Tab-separated table of C-alpha atoms and ligand atoms in Angstrom:
chain	number	residue	atom	x	y	z
A	281	MET	CA	-19.521	5.895	-16.473
A	282	ILE	CA	-16.821	6.403	-19.406
A	283	ALA	CA	-14.937	3.460	-21.177
A	284	GLY	CA	-13.873	3.176	-23.982
A	285	PRO	CA	-9.724	2.661	-25.039
A	286	CYS	CA	-6.453	4.505	-24.238
A	287	SER	CA	-6.469	4.618	-28.118
A	288	ALA	CA	-8.002	4.879	-31.025
A	289	GLU	CA	-6.153	2.453	-32.890
A	290	THR	CA	-8.037	1.151	-36.209
A	291	ARG	CA	-11.709	1.717	-37.216
A	292	GLU	CA	-12.252	-1.611	-36.466
A	293	GLN	CA	-11.099	-1.496	-33.085
A	294	VAL	CA	-13.450	1.597	-32.356
A	295	MET	CA	-16.024	0.444	-33.789
A	296	GLU	CA	-15.830	-3.114	-32.160
A	297	THR	CA	-15.408	-1.473	-28.907
A	298	ALA	CA	-18.019	0.977	-29.081
A	299	ALA	CA	-20.422	-1.853	-30.105
A	300	ALA	CA	-19.808	-3.810	-27.155
A	301	LEU	CA	-20.134	-0.694	-25.208
A	302	ALA	CA	-23.375	0.183	-26.542
A	303	GLY	CA	-25.390	-2.238	-24.869
A	304	MET	CA	-24.069	-1.102	-20.899
A	305	ASN	CA	-24.660	1.070	-18.994
A	306	ILE	CA	-22.035	3.590	-20.413
A	307	GLN	CA	-22.655	7.579	-20.628
A	308	LEU	CA	-19.397	8.214	-22.397
A	309	PHE	CA	-17.086	6.703	-24.713
A	310	ARG	CA	-13.175	7.610	-24.465
A	311	ALA	CA	-10.400	7.034	-26.813
A	312	GLY	CA	-6.880	8.679	-27.153
A	313	VAL	CA	-6.770	10.007	-30.664
A	314	TRP	CA	-3.284	12.354	-29.518
A	315	LYS	CA	-1.267	10.237	-27.369
A	316	PRO	CA	1.552	12.050	-24.938
A	317	ARG	CA	4.191	9.051	-24.191
A	318	THR	CA	5.989	9.547	-21.831
A	319	ARG	CA	9.018	8.805	-24.327
A	320	PRO	CA	9.506	9.150	-28.181
A	321	GLY	CA	9.122	6.328	-30.377
A	322	GLN	CA	6.067	5.078	-29.408
A	323	PHE	CA	2.545	5.197	-30.743
A	324	GLU	CA	1.298	8.671	-30.625
A	325	GLY	CA	-2.325	8.242	-31.995
A	326	ASN	CA	-3.935	8.550	-35.773
A	327	GLY	CA	-4.631	11.943	-34.657
A	328	ALA	CA	-7.829	13.510	-37.157
A	329	ALA	CA	-8.246	10.158	-38.831
A	330	ALA	CA	-9.079	9.085	-35.553
A	331	LEU	CA	-11.734	11.072	-35.144
A	332	GLU	CA	-13.784	9.894	-38.369
A	333	TRP	CA	-14.279	6.922	-36.618
A	334	LEU	CA	-15.435	8.298	-33.484
A	335	GLN	CA	-17.948	10.328	-35.392
A	336	GLU	CA	-19.004	6.944	-36.856
A	337	ALA	CA	-19.119	5.078	-33.604
A	338	LYS	CA	-21.251	7.812	-32.341
A	339	ALA	CA	-23.553	8.271	-35.203
A	340	ALA	CA	-23.982	4.203	-35.065
A	341	TYR	CA	-24.580	3.350	-31.244
A	342	ASN	CA	-25.652	6.604	-30.349
A	343	LEU	CA	-22.721	7.149	-27.562
A	344	PRO	CA	-21.394	11.086	-27.106
A	345	MET	CA	-17.878	10.857	-27.664
A	346	ALA	CA	-14.535	12.420	-25.492
A	347	ILE	CA	-11.060	12.645	-26.042
A	348	GLU	CA	-8.086	14.466	-24.846
A	349	VAL	CA	-6.398	17.644	-25.783
A	350	ALA	CA	-3.220	19.341	-25.897
A	351	GLU	CA	-3.488	21.949	-27.883
A	352	PRO	CA	-5.400	24.558	-29.606
A	353	ALA	CA	-5.289	23.026	-32.973
A	354	HIS	CA	-6.947	19.601	-30.959
A	355	VAL	CA	-9.490	21.965	-29.702
A	356	GLU	CA	-10.525	23.015	-33.181
A	357	LEU	CA	-10.591	19.688	-34.853
A	358	ALA	CA	-12.421	18.107	-31.896
A	359	LEU	CA	-15.332	20.646	-32.292
A	360	LYS	CA	-15.094	20.227	-36.471
A	361	HIS	CA	-15.890	16.644	-35.779
A	362	ASN	CA	-18.583	16.584	-33.194
A	363	ILE	CA	-16.812	15.359	-29.870
A	364	ASP	CA	-19.035	15.711	-27.016
A	365	VAL	CA	-16.445	16.144	-24.088
A	366	LEU	CA	-12.949	17.173	-23.930
A	367	TRP	CA	-10.513	16.067	-21.014
A	368	VAL	CA	-7.077	17.652	-20.199
A	369	GLY	CA	-4.374	14.865	-19.341
A	370	ALA	CA	-2.122	14.728	-16.388
A	371	ARG	CA	1.180	15.833	-18.229
A	372	THR	CA	-0.835	18.863	-19.777
A	373	THR	CA	-2.392	20.180	-16.307
A	374	VAL	CA	0.982	20.934	-14.884
A	375	ASN	CA	1.537	23.622	-17.438
A	376	PRO	CA	-0.408	26.773	-16.226
A	377	PHE	CA	0.547	28.391	-19.856
A	378	GLN	CA	-0.663	25.339	-22.168
A	379	VAL	CA	-3.546	25.111	-20.096
A	380	GLN	CA	-4.573	28.729	-20.992
A	381	HIS	CA	-4.043	28.698	-24.403
A	382	LEU	CA	-6.584	25.590	-24.358
A	383	ALA	CA	-9.292	27.455	-22.558
A	384	ASP	CA	-8.335	30.716	-24.715
A	385	ALA	CA	-9.323	28.223	-27.389
A	386	LEU	CA	-12.418	27.261	-25.833
A	387	ARG	CA	-14.077	30.842	-25.207
A	388	GLY	CA	-17.392	31.246	-25.832
A	389	VAL	CA	-17.747	27.424	-26.785
A	390	ASN	CA	-20.343	25.538	-24.853
A	391	ILE	CA	-18.661	22.178	-24.116
A	392	PRO	CA	-17.424	19.714	-20.918
A	393	VAL	CA	-14.144	20.160	-20.258
A	394	MET	CA	-13.196	17.112	-17.621
A	395	VAL	CA	-9.467	17.784	-16.245
A	396	LYS	CA	-6.923	14.940	-15.303
A	397	ASN	CA	-4.861	16.058	-11.790
A	398	PRO	CA	-1.627	17.030	-12.482
A	399	VAL	CA	1.377	14.304	-12.278
A	400	ASN	CA	2.832	16.345	-9.403
A	401	THR	CA	0.575	16.146	-5.739
A	402	ASP	CA	-0.640	20.225	-6.333
A	403	VAL	CA	-3.832	20.856	-5.279
A	404	ASP	CA	-3.417	24.156	-6.327
A	405	LEU	CA	-2.195	23.406	-10.163
A	406	TRP	CA	-5.060	21.094	-10.134
A	407	LEU	CA	-8.069	23.531	-9.184
A	408	GLY	CA	-6.489	26.175	-11.141
A	409	ALA	CA	-6.510	24.704	-14.490
A	410	ILE	CA	-9.650	24.296	-13.665
A	411	GLU	CA	-10.374	27.649	-12.725
A	412	ARG	CA	-8.480	28.931	-16.273
A	413	PHE	CA	-11.542	26.798	-18.315
A	414	GLU	CA	-14.625	28.386	-15.901
A	415	GLN	CA	-13.402	31.599	-16.289
A	416	VAL	CA	-13.581	31.348	-20.322
A	417	GLY	CA	-17.108	30.320	-19.531
A	418	ILE	CA	-17.269	26.756	-18.942
A	419	LYS	CA	-19.728	25.641	-17.693
A	420	ASP	CA	-19.639	21.738	-17.070
A	421	VAL	CA	-16.011	21.477	-15.509
A	422	ALA	CA	-15.509	17.702	-13.560
A	423	ALA	CA	-11.901	16.278	-11.891
A	424	ILE	CA	-10.850	13.019	-12.951
A	425	HIS	CA	-8.131	11.590	-10.451
A	426	ARG	CA	-5.527	9.289	-11.903
A	427	GLY	CA	-2.831	9.616	-9.083
A	428	PHE	CA	0.491	11.012	-8.844
A	429	SER	CA	3.676	10.134	-10.357
A	430	GLY	CA	6.368	9.288	-7.688
A	431	TYR	CA	9.857	7.026	-8.066
A	432	GLY	CA	9.363	3.332	-8.397
A	433	ALA	CA	6.051	1.649	-7.692
A	434	ALA	CA	5.321	1.925	-4.017
A	435	GLY	CA	1.951	-0.147	-3.311
A	436	GLY	CA	1.943	-1.132	-6.785
A	437	TYR	CA	0.662	1.544	-8.258
A	438	ARG	CA	1.601	3.539	-11.682
A	439	ASN	CA	0.405	6.430	-10.485
A	440	GLN	CA	0.012	7.102	-6.400
A	441	PRO	CA	-3.613	7.262	-5.421
A	442	ASN	CA	-3.020	10.626	-2.537
A	443	TRP	CA	-6.439	9.941	-1.846
A	444	PRO	CA	-6.234	13.426	0.484
A	445	ILE	CA	-5.681	15.706	-2.370
A	446	PRO	CA	-8.842	14.907	-4.503
A	447	ILE	CA	-10.677	14.661	-1.277
A	448	GLU	CA	-9.394	18.265	-0.478
A	449	LEU	CA	-9.794	19.141	-4.101
A	450	LYS	CA	-13.905	18.314	-2.748
A	451	ARG	CA	-13.417	20.290	0.185
A	452	ARG	CA	-12.238	23.358	-1.336
A	453	ARG	CA	-15.191	22.996	-4.226
A	454	PRO	CA	-17.556	20.885	-3.482
A	455	GLU	CA	-20.311	21.101	-6.247
A	456	LEU	CA	-16.997	19.902	-8.644
A	457	MET	CA	-17.361	16.355	-10.062
A	458	MET	CA	-15.034	13.755	-9.235
A	459	ILE	CA	-14.332	11.181	-11.544
A	460	CYS	CA	-11.809	8.139	-10.636
A	461	ASP	CA	-9.547	6.942	-13.413
A	462	PRO	CA	-8.356	3.243	-11.668
A	463	SER	CA	-6.798	2.492	-14.891
A	464	HIS	CA	-4.371	4.865	-14.914
A	465	ILE	CA	-3.929	4.904	-10.756
A	466	THR	CA	-3.049	0.683	-11.081
A	467	GLY	CA	-1.398	-0.140	-14.209
A	468	ASN	CA	-3.334	-3.025	-13.946
A	469	ARG	CA	-6.230	-4.694	-14.942
A	470	GLU	CA	-6.383	-6.932	-11.755
A	471	ARG	CA	-6.278	-4.067	-9.792
A	472	ILE	CA	-9.107	-1.478	-11.374
A	473	ALA	CA	-11.938	-3.186	-9.097
A	474	GLU	CA	-10.194	-2.374	-6.056
A	475	ILE	CA	-9.411	0.862	-6.849
A	476	ALA	CA	-12.858	1.373	-8.212
A	477	GLN	CA	-14.324	0.425	-5.344
A	478	LYS	CA	-12.260	2.206	-3.557
A	479	ALA	CA	-13.707	5.331	-5.669
A	480	MET	CA	-17.001	4.921	-4.825
A	481	ASP	CA	-16.308	4.751	-1.086
A	482	MET	CA	-14.580	7.882	-1.072
A	483	HIS	CA	-18.203	9.425	-2.711
A	484	PHE	CA	-16.087	10.101	-6.337
A	485	GLU	CA	-19.289	10.902	-8.978
A	486	GLY	CA	-17.863	8.899	-11.949
A	487	LEU	CA	-15.436	6.138	-12.956
A	488	MET	CA	-13.403	6.024	-16.323
A	489	ILE	CA	-11.959	2.439	-17.293
A	490	GLU	CA	-10.042	2.134	-20.449
A	491	THR	CA	-11.748	-0.959	-22.118
A	492	HIS	CA	-9.915	-2.807	-24.869
A	493	PRO	CA	-11.624	-6.223	-26.706
A	494	ARG	CA	-8.049	-7.466	-27.215
A	495	PRO	CA	-5.711	-6.140	-23.660
A	496	ASP	CA	-3.010	-7.198	-24.679
A	497	GLU	CA	-2.784	-6.129	-27.965
A	498	ALA	CA	-3.171	-2.592	-27.582
A	499	TRP	CA	-0.930	-0.407	-28.749
A	500	SER	CA	-0.733	1.796	-25.525
A	501	ASP	CA	-1.711	0.913	-21.915
A	502	ALA	CA	-1.998	-2.563	-22.471
A	503	ALA	CA	-1.810	-4.084	-19.126
A	504	GLN	CA	-4.552	-2.054	-17.623
A	505	GLN	CA	-7.328	-2.005	-19.706
A	506	VAL	CA	-9.782	-4.582	-19.669
A	507	THR	CA	-12.456	-5.962	-22.045
A	508	PRO	CA	-15.927	-5.145	-22.351
A	509	GLN	CA	-16.883	-8.234	-20.433
A	510	LYS	CA	-14.745	-7.462	-17.923
A	511	LEU	CA	-16.265	-4.198	-17.161
A	512	GLN	CA	-19.553	-5.115	-17.511
A	513	GLU	CA	-18.592	-7.865	-14.177
A	514	ILE	CA	-16.691	-4.729	-12.402
A	515	LEU	CA	-19.732	-2.344	-12.951
A	516	ALA	CA	-21.765	-5.334	-11.285
A	517	GLY	CA	-19.521	-6.156	-8.445
A	518	LEU	CA	-19.550	-1.934	-7.505
A	519	ILE	CA	-21.238	-1.779	-3.962
A	520	VAL	CA	-22.232	2.156	-4.535
A	521	ARG	CA	-23.015	3.673	-1.531
A	522	ASP	CA	-25.190	7.080	-0.778
A	523	GLU	CA	-23.613	10.034	1.170
A	524	PHE	CA	-27.049	10.260	3.314
A	525	THR	CA	-29.229	7.313	4.410
A	526	SER	CA	-33.123	8.018	5.620
A	527	ASP	CA	-33.205	4.824	7.958
A	528	MET	CA	-33.982	6.969	11.000
A	529	SER	CA	-32.313	4.308	13.839
A	530	ALA	CA	-29.155	4.376	11.720
A	531	LEU	CA	-29.438	8.393	11.188
A	532	MET	CA	-30.122	8.279	15.515
A	533	GLN	CA	-27.103	6.009	15.847
A	534	LEU	CA	-24.656	8.192	13.922
A	535	GLU	CA	-26.032	11.469	15.607
A	536	TYR	CA	-25.503	9.906	18.769
A	537	LEU	CA	-21.914	9.097	18.055
A	538	ARG	CA	-21.289	11.897	16.143
A	539	GLN	CA	-21.774	14.153	19.842
A	540	LEU	CA	-19.618	12.235	21.445
A	541	MET	CA	-16.939	12.775	18.682
A	542	ASP	CA	-17.397	16.600	18.710
A	543	ASN	CA	-17.018	16.361	22.803
A	544	LEU	CA	-14.064	14.248	22.388
A	545	ASP	CA	-12.513	16.450	19.588
A	546	ALA	CA	-13.438	19.393	21.977
A	547	GLU	CA	-11.397	18.167	24.475
A	548	ILE	CA	-8.053	16.970	22.028
A	549	ILE	CA	-8.341	20.920	20.789
A	550	ASP	CA	-8.068	21.919	25.022
A	551	LEU	CA	-5.357	19.459	25.545
A	552	LEU	CA	-3.196	20.934	22.712
A	553	ALA	CA	-3.578	24.320	23.810
A	554	LYS	CA	-2.585	23.146	27.240
A	555	ARG	CA	0.226	21.067	25.816
A	556	MET	CA	1.385	24.833	23.779
A	557	GLU	CA	1.505	26.744	26.623
A	558	LEU	CA	3.653	24.169	28.314
A	559	SER	CA	5.673	24.385	25.323
A	560	GLY	CA	5.862	28.384	25.398
A	561	LYS	CA	7.031	28.010	29.398
A	562	MET	CA	9.340	25.311	28.206
A	563	GLY	CA	10.406	27.959	25.299
A	564	GLU	CA	11.221	30.825	28.155
A	565	VAL	CA	13.449	28.247	30.476
A	566	LYS	CA	15.455	27.386	27.079
A	567	ARG	CA	15.616	31.148	26.515
A	568	ALA	CA	17.031	31.409	29.756
A	569	CYS	CA	19.544	29.002	29.627
A	570	ASN	CA	20.699	29.918	25.923
A	571	MET	CA	19.466	26.644	24.821
A	572	THR	CA	18.110	25.704	21.328
A	573	ALA	CA	14.649	25.389	20.861
A	574	TYR	CA	15.004	22.257	18.869
A	575	GLN	CA	16.698	19.310	20.626
A	576	PRO	CA	16.950	16.313	18.364
A	577	GLY	CA	17.499	13.714	21.142
A	578	ARG	CA	14.107	14.850	22.378
A	579	TRP	CA	12.194	14.904	19.018
A	580	ARG	CA	13.494	10.752	18.842
A	581	GLU	CA	12.222	10.562	22.493
A	582	ILE	CA	8.797	11.900	21.540
A	583	VAL	CA	8.209	9.446	18.618
A	584	GLU	CA	9.743	6.871	20.689
A	585	THR	CA	7.597	6.842	23.440
A	586	ARG	CA	4.332	8.213	21.153
A	587	GLY	CA	4.860	5.483	18.858
A	588	GLU	CA	4.440	3.112	21.514
A	589	ARG	CA	1.613	4.398	23.323
A	590	ALA	CA	0.080	4.157	19.649
A	591	GLN	CA	0.677	0.714	19.060
A	592	LEU	CA	-0.925	-0.232	22.539
A	593	HIS	CA	-4.231	0.958	21.586
A	594	LEU	CA	-3.565	-0.717	17.932
A	595	LEU	CA	-3.057	2.467	16.536
A	596	PRO	CA	-0.383	3.039	13.317
A	597	LYS	CA	3.043	4.094	14.554
A	598	GLU	CA	2.953	6.107	11.302
A	599	PHE	CA	0.172	7.708	12.115
A	600	ILE	CA	0.718	9.326	15.277
A	601	VAL	CA	4.322	9.968	14.223
A	602	GLU	CA	2.921	12.092	11.653
A	603	LEU	CA	0.063	13.729	13.842
A	604	TYR	CA	3.125	14.665	16.509
A	605	GLU	CA	5.212	16.264	13.984
A	606	LYS	CA	3.018	18.754	12.938
A	607	ILE	CA	2.291	19.348	16.521
A	608	HIS	CA	6.041	19.738	17.423
A	609	HIS	CA	6.689	21.786	14.506
A	610	GLU	CA	4.433	23.930	15.874
A	611	SER	CA	5.966	23.899	19.520
A	612	ILE	CA	9.612	24.783	18.025
A	613	ARG	CA	7.850	27.679	15.572
A	614	GLN	CA	6.571	29.333	19.227
A	615	GLN	CA	9.754	28.525	20.960
A	616	LEU	CA	11.278	29.884	18.528
A	617	ALA	CA	9.451	33.050	18.315
A	618	ILE	CA	10.327	32.993	22.339
A	619	LEU	CA	14.128	32.718	21.816
A	620	GLU	CA	13.702	35.834	19.471
A	621	ASP	CA	11.248	37.982	21.024
A	622	ASN	CA	8.790	37.457	23.505
A	623	SER	CA	6.070	39.585	21.527
A	624	LYS	CA	6.622	37.514	18.475
A	625	VAL	CA	4.582	35.055	19.892
A	626	LYS	CA	0.982	37.218	20.492
A	627	SER	CA	1.415	38.755	16.926
A	628	GLU	CA	1.614	35.327	14.710
A	629	ASN	CA	-1.334	34.165	16.801
A	630	PRO	CA	-3.826	36.935	16.852
B	927	LIG	C1	-5.584	8.535	-21.371
B	927	LIG	O1	-6.221	8.791	-20.489
B	927	LIG	O2	-4.839	7.768	-21.642
B	927	LIG	C2	-3.795	9.321	-20.445
B	927	LIG	C3	-3.016	9.725	-21.560
B	927	LIG	O3	-3.895	9.919	-19.288
B	927	LIG	P1	-3.055	10.572	-18.582
B	927	LIG	O4	-3.193	11.974	-18.789
B	927	LIG	O5	-3.981	10.475	-17.159
B	927	LIG	O6	-1.740	10.150	-18.178
B	928	LIG	MN1	-3.998	5.297	-21.124
């Protein structure tokens, strides 16, 4: 559990927050000392002066300290002030040049680094930043999911969660520690608990939650910070689940259901293969009659009829339409190959 203010504003604010968090089950204190602001003219952090306050709070309350670094000079100052953990912000992760500069500054240094997702929905860019730190010998790297930029605030979020992206990162790198930052996802202190619970249900291993003694007076991210008292309530209300259970009867029931599901999945794939076969035959007919592979009217009909059928089963129409977009795309790809040259279909599908 990582908590602390968005920004280290004053010595008093840092000490007061640390004092309140010290009695709670918090493993790491966070505070921004250089703040990446979207537009100029806002509070941009207290820099090196704030590092002194963090050192003082660490000594007084025995709390390890984490800060954001965006430039090699930040790394150097952080190390000089015995900061325990560094994080890379979302607006730095997008830039491989900058990430490499940070990594170079950390070559041969033994300090944990947490990498926030880039603001754009690119899992490779996120993984690439993580790899740059690993390549210079950082052993302890974690990923922080803080949501993704979009135009407007769909769903009322400041940054869209796009859960499939952190899930894909974890699929590729199962050993990577995944931390969720509900503060920057929601931008709204009323919704922190909901996203924190979702993160627990999605098997995240940690949370970073912005905490301020007087959130409304915060110099940055006021709407999303919670008091230490409120943080305590959120944590007390969280249901933390396990990936595994030792309950034998639950395990047997799951095993039974999984076998049924394995069989269904096998049938789904067999059916898809048959569907592709049909689509191949249609490709031959279309080629013979000099017709286009893609026919907008037919695609509209598929969306309509499959969407209606989904609704009969209380399945969301969007889900089935999205699935059919993928299936139809593959059919068209295969038919295009047939239109061009029959032999290509085989070579593209060894
Ligand atoms: C922060 O943690 O305060 C911060 C600036 O985060 P992000 O890089 O996720 O915007
Ligand atoms: Mn913030």
